[in-house]
Short mmCIF file of C-alpha atoms and ligand atoms in Angstrom, two decimals:
data_model
loop_
_atom_site.label_atom_id
_atom_site.label_comp_id
_atom_site.label_asym_id
_atom_site.label_seq_id
_atom_site.Cartn_x
_atom_site.Cartn_y
_atom_site.Cartn_z
CA UNK A 667 72.69 109.40 118.99
CA UNK A 668 69.78 110.86 117.02
CA UNK A 669 69.51 110.50 113.23
CA UNK A 670 70.88 113.97 112.40
CA UNK A 671 73.84 113.57 114.71
CA UNK A 672 74.56 110.16 113.27
CA UNK A 673 74.43 111.56 109.71
CA UNK A 674 76.81 114.38 110.66
CA UNK A 675 79.16 111.81 112.21
CA UNK A 676 79.18 109.61 109.11
CA UNK A 677 79.81 112.63 106.85
CA UNK A 678 82.75 113.57 109.05
CA UNK A 679 84.24 110.08 108.96
CA UNK A 680 83.55 109.21 105.31
CA UNK A 681 86.57 109.50 103.06
CA UNK A 682 85.20 111.44 100.13
CA UNK A 683 88.55 112.68 98.92
CA UNK A 684 90.53 110.79 96.36
CA UNK A 685 87.96 108.21 95.30
CA UNK A 686 87.82 109.63 91.80
CA UNK A 687 90.72 111.19 89.97
CA UNK A 688 91.41 112.09 86.37
CA UNK A 689 93.80 111.20 83.59
CA UNK A 690 96.53 113.74 83.02
CA UNK A 691 98.96 112.13 80.61
CA UNK A 692 99.51 109.26 78.22
CA UNK A 693 102.92 107.64 77.61
CA UNK A 694 102.40 104.87 75.08
CA UNK A 695 102.13 101.85 77.34
CA UNK A 696 100.96 103.62 80.51
CA UNK A 697 98.95 106.62 81.69
CA UNK A 698 99.22 108.97 84.66
CA UNK A 699 96.33 110.12 86.79
CA UNK A 700 95.99 112.66 89.53
CA UNK A 701 93.71 112.81 92.54
CA UNK A 702 93.27 109.06 93.04
CA UNK A 703 93.84 107.69 96.50
CA UNK A 704 95.41 104.41 95.42
CA UNK A 705 98.41 102.31 96.25
CA UNK A 706 100.75 100.23 94.12
CA UNK A 707 98.96 97.04 93.15
CA UNK A 708 95.44 98.56 93.43
CA UNK A 709 93.06 98.06 90.54
CA UNK A 710 91.38 101.08 88.94
CA UNK A 711 88.77 101.71 86.28
CA UNK A 712 89.36 104.45 83.73
CA UNK A 713 85.97 105.68 82.46
CA UNK A 714 85.97 106.91 78.87
CA UNK A 715 84.18 110.26 78.60
CA UNK A 716 80.77 110.01 76.90
CA UNK A 717 81.19 106.26 76.46
CA UNK A 718 79.80 103.35 78.37
CA UNK A 719 83.18 101.62 78.37
CA UNK A 720 85.81 101.47 81.02
CA UNK A 721 89.35 100.20 81.05
CA UNK A 722 90.72 98.02 83.83
CA UNK A 723 94.18 99.01 84.99
CA UNK A 724 96.62 98.53 87.83
CA UNK A 725 98.69 101.04 89.74
CA UNK A 726 102.30 100.13 88.97
CA UNK A 727 104.04 103.22 90.38
CA UNK A 728 103.75 106.90 91.13
CA UNK A 729 105.53 110.11 90.27
CA UNK A 730 105.11 112.93 92.80
CA UNK A 731 101.29 113.17 93.24
CA UNK A 732 100.42 111.25 90.10
CA UNK A 733 99.86 107.53 89.96
CA UNK A 734 101.11 105.47 87.02
CA UNK A 735 98.53 103.04 85.65
CA UNK A 736 99.03 100.18 83.23
CA UNK A 737 95.93 98.91 81.44
CA UNK A 738 94.65 95.37 80.97
CA UNK A 739 92.86 96.50 77.81
CA UNK A 740 93.87 98.59 74.80
CA UNK A 741 93.90 102.29 75.53
CA UNK A 742 92.16 103.47 72.33
CA UNK A 743 89.64 106.22 73.01
CA UNK A 744 91.11 107.65 76.20
CA UNK A 745 91.32 111.43 76.56
CA UNK A 746 92.64 113.94 79.10
CA UNK A 747 90.36 114.32 82.08
CA UNK A 748 88.82 110.82 81.86
CA UNK A 749 87.68 109.76 85.32
CA UNK A 750 89.75 107.22 87.24
CA UNK A 751 88.31 105.25 90.14
CA UNK A 752 90.02 102.86 92.49
CA UNK A 753 87.99 99.70 92.84
CA UNK A 754 88.06 97.10 95.55
CA UNK A 755 90.92 94.75 94.95
CA UNK A 756 88.63 91.79 94.41
CA UNK A 757 89.97 90.30 91.23
CA UNK A 758 87.79 87.73 89.54
CA UNK A 759 90.06 84.78 90.10
CA UNK A 760 88.10 81.66 90.46
CA UNK A 761 89.62 78.66 92.12
CA UNK A 762 87.48 75.64 91.51
CA UNK A 763 87.89 72.12 90.19
CA UNK A 764 85.47 73.17 87.49
CA UNK A 765 88.17 75.33 85.91
CA UNK A 766 89.38 72.10 84.33
CA UNK A 767 88.55 72.06 80.63
CA UNK A 768 88.37 75.86 80.42
CA UNK A 769 90.37 78.45 78.49
CA UNK A 770 90.60 81.75 80.37
CA UNK A 771 92.41 85.08 80.13
CA UNK A 772 94.85 86.61 82.59
CA UNK A 773 92.04 87.90 84.80
CA UNK A 774 90.06 84.68 84.83
CA UNK A 775 87.51 85.69 82.18
CA UNK A 776 86.47 82.92 79.76
CA UNK A 777 87.89 82.87 76.25
CA UNK A 778 86.02 79.73 75.26
CA UNK A 779 82.31 79.54 74.58
CA UNK A 780 81.47 77.52 77.66
CA UNK A 781 79.80 80.33 79.58
CA UNK A 782 80.54 82.68 82.41
CA UNK A 783 83.28 81.50 84.70
CA UNK A 784 81.60 82.97 87.78
CA UNK A 785 78.71 80.57 87.17
CA UNK A 786 80.97 77.73 88.26
CA UNK A 787 80.93 79.19 91.73
CA UNK A 788 83.62 81.26 93.41
CA UNK A 789 86.23 79.42 95.33
CA UNK A 790 87.37 82.03 97.83
CA UNK A 791 90.76 80.49 98.11
CA UNK A 792 93.48 82.72 99.45
CA UNK A 793 96.87 82.08 97.94
CA UNK A 794 99.33 81.10 100.65
CA UNK A 795 102.39 83.30 101.06
CA UNK A 796 105.99 82.17 100.61
CA UNK A 797 106.51 78.45 101.16
CA UNK A 798 108.44 77.31 104.21
CA UNK A 799 111.47 75.35 102.90
CA UNK A 800 110.62 72.55 105.35
CA UNK A 801 107.29 72.02 103.57
CA UNK A 802 109.24 70.87 100.53
CA UNK A 803 110.41 67.32 100.05
CA UNK A 804 113.10 65.76 97.93
CA UNK A 805 112.18 64.88 94.38
CA UNK A 806 112.01 61.09 94.61
CA UNK A 807 109.63 59.94 91.86
CA UNK A 808 110.56 59.74 88.21
CA UNK A 809 108.37 61.69 85.77
CA UNK A 810 108.38 59.58 82.63
CA UNK A 811 108.12 61.52 79.40
CA UNK A 812 108.43 58.81 76.75
CA UNK A 813 111.13 60.93 75.09
CA UNK A 814 114.25 58.71 74.98
CA UNK A 815 116.87 61.45 75.25
CA UNK A 816 115.13 62.99 78.26
CA UNK A 817 114.21 59.80 80.12
CA UNK A 818 117.52 58.16 79.29
CA UNK A 819 120.03 60.92 79.89
CA UNK A 820 118.32 63.54 82.01
CA UNK A 821 115.68 61.62 84.03
CA UNK A 822 113.23 64.20 85.35
CA UNK A 823 111.25 63.90 88.57
CA UNK A 824 107.78 64.84 89.77
CA UNK A 825 108.00 68.31 91.27
CA UNK A 826 111.03 69.29 89.22
CA UNK A 827 111.24 72.76 87.62
CA UNK A 828 112.84 72.52 84.20
CA UNK A 829 113.63 75.12 81.55
CA UNK A 830 113.66 74.40 77.83
CA UNK A 831 116.17 76.79 76.28
CA UNK A 832 116.87 77.65 72.65
CA UNK A 833 116.99 80.35 70.02
CA UNK A 834 113.81 80.96 68.05
CA UNK A 835 112.37 78.17 65.92
CA UNK A 836 114.50 75.33 67.30
CA UNK A 837 111.65 73.35 68.87
CA UNK A 838 110.88 74.64 72.40
CA UNK A 839 107.13 74.76 71.91
CA UNK A 840 107.06 71.41 70.13
CA UNK A 841 109.01 69.79 72.96
CA UNK A 842 106.88 71.31 75.73
CA UNK A 843 103.81 70.05 73.87
CA UNK A 844 105.32 66.56 73.67
CA UNK A 845 106.01 66.68 77.40
CA UNK A 846 102.41 67.71 78.00
CA UNK A 847 101.00 64.92 75.84
CA UNK A 848 103.12 62.32 77.62
CA UNK A 849 102.31 63.56 81.10
CA UNK A 850 100.36 61.30 83.45
CA UNK A 851 99.60 64.11 85.94
CA UNK A 852 96.02 64.61 87.05
CA UNK A 853 95.80 68.24 86.00
CA UNK A 854 97.70 70.33 83.46
CA UNK A 855 97.86 74.10 83.91
CA UNK A 856 99.09 75.69 80.70
CA UNK A 857 100.03 79.35 80.35
CA UNK A 858 100.53 80.68 76.82
CA UNK A 859 102.24 84.02 77.17
CA UNK A 860 103.03 86.34 74.28
CA UNK A 861 102.30 83.64 71.70
CA UNK A 862 101.00 84.49 68.27
CA UNK A 863 97.17 84.20 68.18
CA UNK A 864 97.40 81.54 65.45
CA UNK A 865 99.61 79.36 67.66
CA UNK A 866 97.08 79.55 70.50
CA UNK A 867 94.23 78.17 68.36
CA UNK A 868 96.48 75.55 66.81
CA UNK A 869 97.65 74.47 70.23
CA UNK A 870 94.18 74.10 71.72
CA UNK A 871 92.52 72.49 68.70
CA UNK A 872 95.28 70.34 67.21
CA UNK A 873 97.83 69.61 69.93
CA UNK A 874 95.85 69.54 73.15
CA UNK A 875 92.65 68.29 71.54
CA UNK A 876 89.47 67.42 73.44
CA UNK A 877 91.14 64.70 75.49
CA UNK A 878 94.04 66.91 76.59
CA UNK A 879 91.75 69.83 77.36
CA UNK A 880 89.56 67.62 79.53
CA UNK A 881 92.32 67.57 82.17
CA UNK A 882 93.74 71.03 81.55
CA UNK A 883 93.23 74.68 82.39
CA UNK A 884 94.64 77.00 79.70
CA UNK A 885 95.49 80.61 80.50
CA UNK A 886 96.16 82.82 77.50
CA UNK A 887 97.71 86.27 77.11
CA UNK A 888 98.72 86.55 73.48
CA UNK A 889 101.37 88.81 72.00
CA UNK A 890 99.08 91.75 71.22
CA UNK A 891 97.75 92.04 74.77
CA UNK A 892 99.12 94.70 77.16
CA UNK A 893 102.17 93.73 79.23
CA UNK A 894 100.18 93.58 82.46
CA UNK A 895 98.00 90.79 81.02
CA UNK A 896 101.06 88.77 80.05
CA UNK A 897 102.51 89.09 83.55
CA UNK A 898 99.19 88.34 85.28
CA UNK A 899 98.67 85.26 83.08
CA UNK A 900 101.85 83.64 84.41
CA UNK A 901 100.93 84.38 88.02
CA UNK A 902 97.33 83.23 87.51
CA UNK A 903 98.62 79.93 86.10
CA UNK A 904 101.02 79.41 89.01
CA UNK A 905 98.24 80.12 91.54
CA UNK A 906 95.81 77.74 89.83
CA UNK A 907 98.51 75.04 89.86
CA UNK A 908 99.05 75.75 93.55
CA UNK A 909 95.30 75.47 94.19
CA UNK A 910 95.14 72.00 92.63
CA UNK A 911 98.24 70.84 94.47
CA UNK A 912 96.44 71.78 97.71
CA UNK A 913 93.65 69.41 96.59
CA UNK A 914 96.34 66.68 96.75
CA UNK A 915 96.68 66.46 92.98
CA UNK A 916 99.87 66.05 90.97
CA UNK A 917 99.94 69.01 88.60
CA UNK A 918 101.92 69.81 85.48
CA UNK A 919 102.46 73.54 84.97
CA UNK A 920 103.82 74.74 81.63
CA UNK A 921 104.69 78.35 80.87
CA UNK A 922 105.50 79.23 77.27
CA UNK A 923 107.36 81.55 77.39
CA UNK A 924 109.27 82.93 80.35
CA UNK A 925 111.21 85.28 78.10
CA UNK A 926 108.03 86.93 76.86
CA UNK A 927 106.96 87.26 80.50
CA UNK A 928 110.28 88.96 81.33
CA UNK A 929 109.84 91.24 78.30
CA UNK A 930 106.37 92.22 79.51
CA UNK A 931 107.75 92.95 82.98
CA UNK A 932 110.49 95.03 81.30
CA UNK A 933 107.80 97.27 79.79
CA UNK A 934 106.20 97.66 83.21
CA UNK A 935 109.54 98.24 84.95
CA UNK A 936 110.63 100.89 82.46
CA UNK A 937 107.24 102.63 82.71
CA UNK A 938 107.59 102.97 86.45
CA UNK A 939 111.11 104.31 86.20
CA UNK A 940 113.20 101.30 87.20
CA UNK A 941 116.81 101.51 86.02
CA UNK A 942 117.44 99.36 82.94
CA UNK A 943 120.40 96.99 82.86
CA UNK A 944 121.63 94.53 80.20
CA UNK A 945 119.20 94.47 77.20
CA UNK A 946 117.00 96.97 79.05
CA UNK A 947 115.82 94.41 81.63
CA UNK A 948 114.95 96.12 84.91
CA UNK A 949 115.41 94.68 88.43
CA UNK A 950 111.76 93.54 88.68
CA UNK A 951 112.19 91.36 85.56
CA UNK A 952 114.46 89.18 87.65
CA UNK A 953 112.66 89.46 91.00
CA UNK A 954 109.35 88.14 89.61
CA UNK A 955 110.98 84.95 88.30
CA UNK A 956 111.90 83.22 91.58
CA UNK A 957 108.48 84.20 93.02
CA UNK A 958 106.87 82.37 90.16
CA UNK A 959 109.15 79.37 90.03
CA UNK A 960 109.20 78.75 93.78
CA UNK A 961 105.46 78.03 93.68
CA UNK A 962 106.27 74.71 91.97
CA UNK A 963 108.01 71.71 93.49
CA UNK A 964 107.47 68.57 95.54
CA UNK A 965 105.76 69.08 98.90
CA UNK A 966 105.29 66.98 102.03
CA UNK A 967 101.58 67.61 102.60
CA UNK A 968 100.16 68.18 99.13
CA UNK A 969 100.48 67.17 95.49
CA UNK A 970 103.49 67.98 93.35
CA UNK A 971 103.77 70.77 90.79
CA UNK A 972 106.12 69.73 88.02
CA UNK A 973 106.91 72.74 85.85
CA UNK A 974 108.32 73.24 82.38
CA UNK A 975 109.20 76.71 81.19
CA UNK A 976 110.39 77.71 77.73
CA UNK A 977 113.19 80.25 77.61
CA UNK A 978 114.10 82.00 74.38
CA UNK A 979 117.81 82.61 73.94
CA UNK A 980 117.80 85.76 71.86
CA UNK A 981 120.28 85.57 68.99
CA UNK A 982 121.32 82.07 70.22
CA UNK A 983 123.45 83.91 72.79
CA UNK A 984 123.81 81.65 75.84
CA UNK A 985 124.78 84.66 77.96
CA UNK A 986 121.35 86.22 77.38
CA UNK A 987 120.57 87.71 80.82
CA UNK A 988 117.15 86.08 81.33
CA UNK A 989 118.39 82.68 80.14
CA UNK A 990 121.45 82.98 82.34
CA UNK A 991 119.36 83.90 85.38
CA UNK A 992 116.82 81.15 84.76
CA UNK A 993 119.54 78.50 84.48
CA UNK A 994 120.64 79.43 88.00
CA UNK A 995 117.22 79.13 89.66
CA UNK A 996 115.82 76.01 88.01
CA UNK A 997 116.28 72.32 88.88
CA UNK A 998 117.33 71.51 85.36
CA UNK A 999 117.66 72.81 81.84
CA UNK A 1000 117.20 71.22 78.46
CA UNK A 1001 119.14 73.14 75.83
CA UNK A 1002 118.05 72.76 72.21
CA UNK A 1003 120.68 73.32 69.56
CA UNK A 1004 120.12 74.94 66.17
CA UNK A 1005 122.93 72.89 64.55
CA UNK A 1006 121.31 69.64 65.70
CA UNK A 1007 117.87 70.78 64.46
CA UNK A 1008 119.45 71.78 61.14
CA UNK A 1009 120.42 68.12 60.66
CA UNK A 1010 116.73 67.20 61.12
CA UNK A 1011 117.48 65.62 64.50
CA UNK A 1012 114.58 66.20 66.94
CA UNK A 1013 114.19 66.95 69.78
CA UNK A 1014 117.41 68.87 69.16
CA UNK A 1015 118.71 68.41 72.72
CA UNK A 1016 122.34 69.35 73.23
CA UNK A 1017 123.57 66.54 75.50
CA UNK A 1018 126.58 68.37 76.88
CA UNK A 1019 124.71 71.58 77.73
CA UNK A 1020 121.61 69.98 79.30
CA UNK A 1021 121.41 69.13 82.99
CA UNK A 1022 118.91 67.60 85.40
CA UNK A 1023 119.72 68.48 88.99
CA UNK A 1024 117.26 65.91 90.36
CA UNK A 1025 118.72 62.99 88.38
CA UNK A 1026 121.26 61.94 91.02
CA UNK A 1027 118.51 61.01 93.47
CA UNK A 1028 116.34 59.29 90.88
CA UNK A 1029 118.61 56.79 89.17
CA UNK A 1030 120.38 53.72 90.57
CA UNK A 1031 124.12 53.02 90.64
CA UNK A 1032 124.08 50.72 87.61
CA UNK A 1033 122.34 53.43 85.56
CA UNK A 1034 124.82 56.03 86.84
CA UNK A 1035 127.73 53.88 85.59
CA UNK A 1036 126.15 53.48 82.13
CA UNK A 1037 125.45 57.21 81.84
CA UNK A 1038 129.00 58.09 82.90
CA UNK A 1039 130.30 56.05 79.98
CA UNK A 1040 127.77 57.50 77.53
CA UNK A 1041 128.76 61.05 78.52
CA UNK A 1042 132.47 60.18 78.43
CA UNK A 1043 132.35 58.81 74.89
CA UNK A 1044 129.95 61.49 73.66
CA UNK A 1045 132.36 64.11 74.89
CA UNK A 1046 135.36 62.31 73.33
CA UNK A 1047 133.50 62.14 70.01
CA UNK A 1048 132.82 65.88 70.08
CA UNK A 1049 136.41 66.74 70.98
CA UNK A 1050 137.52 64.90 67.85
CA UNK A 1051 134.55 65.75 65.66
CA UNK A 1052 136.27 68.34 63.45
CA UNK A 1053 139.08 65.85 62.77
CA UNK A 1054 136.59 63.09 61.95
CA UNK A 1055 134.53 65.44 59.74
CA UNK A 1056 137.49 66.36 57.50
CA UNK A 1057 138.52 62.68 57.21
CA UNK A 1058 141.76 63.14 59.15
CA UNK A 1059 140.95 60.21 61.43
CA UNK A 1060 141.12 56.60 60.21
CA UNK A 1061 139.30 53.81 62.06
CA UNK A 1062 141.68 51.66 64.11
CA UNK A 1063 144.10 54.46 65.03
CA UNK A 1064 142.64 54.87 68.51
CA UNK A 1065 140.55 52.22 70.28
CA UNK A 1066 138.76 54.71 72.53
CA UNK A 1067 137.85 57.00 69.66
CA UNK A 1068 136.57 54.04 67.65
CA UNK A 1069 134.29 53.20 70.56
CA UNK A 1070 133.17 56.83 70.79
CA UNK A 1071 132.27 56.90 67.07
CA UNK A 1072 130.32 53.67 67.39
CA UNK A 1073 128.45 54.84 70.52
CA UNK A 1074 127.66 58.22 68.98
CA UNK A 1075 126.05 56.54 65.97
CA UNK A 1076 123.95 54.25 68.15
CA UNK A 1077 122.77 56.99 70.54
CA UNK A 1078 121.87 59.19 67.57
CA UNK A 1079 119.60 56.41 66.33
CA UNK A 1080 118.08 56.04 69.77
CA UNK A 1081 117.63 59.69 70.65
CA UNK A 1082 116.91 61.64 67.50
CA UNK A 1083 114.44 59.58 65.53
CA UNK A 1084 111.30 60.93 67.21
CA UNK A 1085 110.23 57.53 68.54
CA UNK A 1086 108.48 57.34 71.90
CA UNK A 1087 109.92 54.64 74.19
CA UNK A 1088 109.43 53.75 77.83
CA UNK A 1089 112.32 54.49 80.16
CA UNK A 1090 113.24 50.86 80.90
CA UNK A 1091 113.63 50.15 77.19
CA UNK A 1092 115.85 53.21 76.80
CA UNK A 1093 118.06 52.23 79.75
CA UNK A 1094 118.36 48.64 78.44
CA UNK A 1095 119.29 49.97 75.03
CA UNK A 1096 121.98 52.26 76.51
CA UNK A 1097 123.39 49.31 78.44
CA UNK A 1098 123.42 47.23 75.21
CA UNK A 1099 125.21 50.01 73.36
CA UNK A 1100 128.00 50.08 75.96
CA UNK A 1101 128.30 46.25 75.97
CA UNK A 1102 128.42 46.13 72.16
CA UNK A 1103 131.06 48.86 72.08
CA UNK A 1104 133.18 46.87 74.57
CA UNK A 1105 132.76 43.68 72.57
CA UNK A 1106 133.87 45.45 69.39
CA UNK A 1107 137.05 46.48 71.19
CA UNK A 1108 137.81 42.94 72.33
CA UNK A 1109 136.91 41.27 69.00
N1 ATP B 139 110.22 67.26 67.41
C1 ATP B 139 110.14 67.83 66.21
N2 ATP B 139 109.94 67.08 65.11
C2 ATP B 139 109.87 67.63 63.88
N3 ATP B 139 110.00 68.94 63.65
C3 ATP B 139 110.20 69.76 64.69
C4 ATP B 139 110.29 69.26 66.03
N4 ATP B 139 110.52 70.29 66.85
C5 ATP B 139 110.54 71.40 66.07
N5 ATP B 139 110.36 71.10 64.78
C6 ATP B 139 110.37 72.03 63.64
O1 ATP B 139 110.82 73.31 64.09
C7 ATP B 139 109.80 74.30 63.91
C8 ATP B 139 109.81 75.28 65.05
O2 ATP B 139 109.44 74.61 66.24
P1 ATP B 139 108.86 75.39 67.50
O3 ATP B 139 107.79 76.32 67.10
O4 ATP B 139 108.57 74.36 68.51
O5 ATP B 139 110.14 76.23 67.90
P2 ATP B 139 110.28 77.33 69.04
O6 ATP B 139 111.69 77.21 69.52
O7 ATP B 139 109.22 77.19 70.05
O8 ATP B 139 110.06 78.65 68.19
P3 ATP B 139 109.75 80.16 68.74
O9 ATP B 139 110.88 80.56 69.61
O10 ATP B 139 109.74 80.94 67.45
O11 ATP B 139 108.43 80.10 69.42
C9 ATP B 139 108.52 73.50 63.80
O12 ATP B 139 107.56 74.20 63.04
C10 ATP B 139 108.97 72.23 63.10
O13 ATP B 139 109.11 72.45 61.72
#
């Protein structure tokens, strides 16, 4: 073929239609564009007229011939007719061991002052698809936390996915930070989603500190960022955790908070016309959660991903739809109680409401017997608590209730004084409490 013929052929076969489109409408959290040949999930640039800036956005839906775009940046300065271009879907995610020690945004751009992330070298690592259930293994190794109420009563395992549930200001973030500090995993992947900017700085400088950061990757999408950033941040964190687990490392993934992630997804879902249900949550708010959570776990051929997620219970209402859904898909939940926190008892774990589904396989029979008695007497104490509180019960009237009152006092001292103890000490102490209670009965 001569040159002219070859040029004619390439003109015929080149897709020149639909590469650029233009903005036609603005709807608060999203914009619509026409004339762009793009699919759901594609990334686009919106070029501001007469400005050298562009806005990154993602196609989240379409309406007739118009695509619906949600931005990763603020939309100030956009105007009708701004050009929209689909770009190759090569996001800037970097998967490299050198991510450790870095603070990045939802798209993998650095937020710290340690230089361009791309300079650490691209790790063209393709995220595997859904995990074959046979690749998973049973959770068989205890994850010590140093927190007596958790190690003693709940006993968490490596690869377990645990939610920390409470209303606002009851101690979720403080507890997740304690769990992070106590962790002996090789890498921590920490996603801060929808947090106040002040909390992000405080967390990195005061709580994590240089030592903590030296084995962590922090992904931040704070409250003022667009919903798409908050959703991407969670997925970026889960993928980075997955990457390190494929390097054979035991990873701790923390996401604070899942509720703010669901709220961000609600904004996206409503923008693309999904039907709202309870509290306005749309179907995709629920469907993204198992996708995210299933990336963690214990695996046969790679390292574990132990995950802690905070879940806000709006208005302290335990039937909150996101909290309710999360409880069903996790391997355990730690419920923090405002009444316990109000008495200055921290971490304000509600013993009766909290559950670890991996515990049965992690503790021995002797420990099971002790815990059965602790739960039995704790429950008996709470059944009679209102009577005890008003002074209607007198010591000596009921041997079992006397034991329950004694045990409750001792476990309060063990669990709610903020001391860090190793698990063996806690289990020995629980065993002593039961023996002492029995001796009191017989004396
Ligand atoms: N272990 C603890 N020891 C002492 N004080 C605590 C502890 N946990 C929480 N608090 C107190 O409770 C306050 C709120 O804690 P935190 O920010 O962890 O709650 P939260 O449930 O994450 O709140 P939000 O839902 O608003 O993010 C803290 O500022 C502190 O005063």
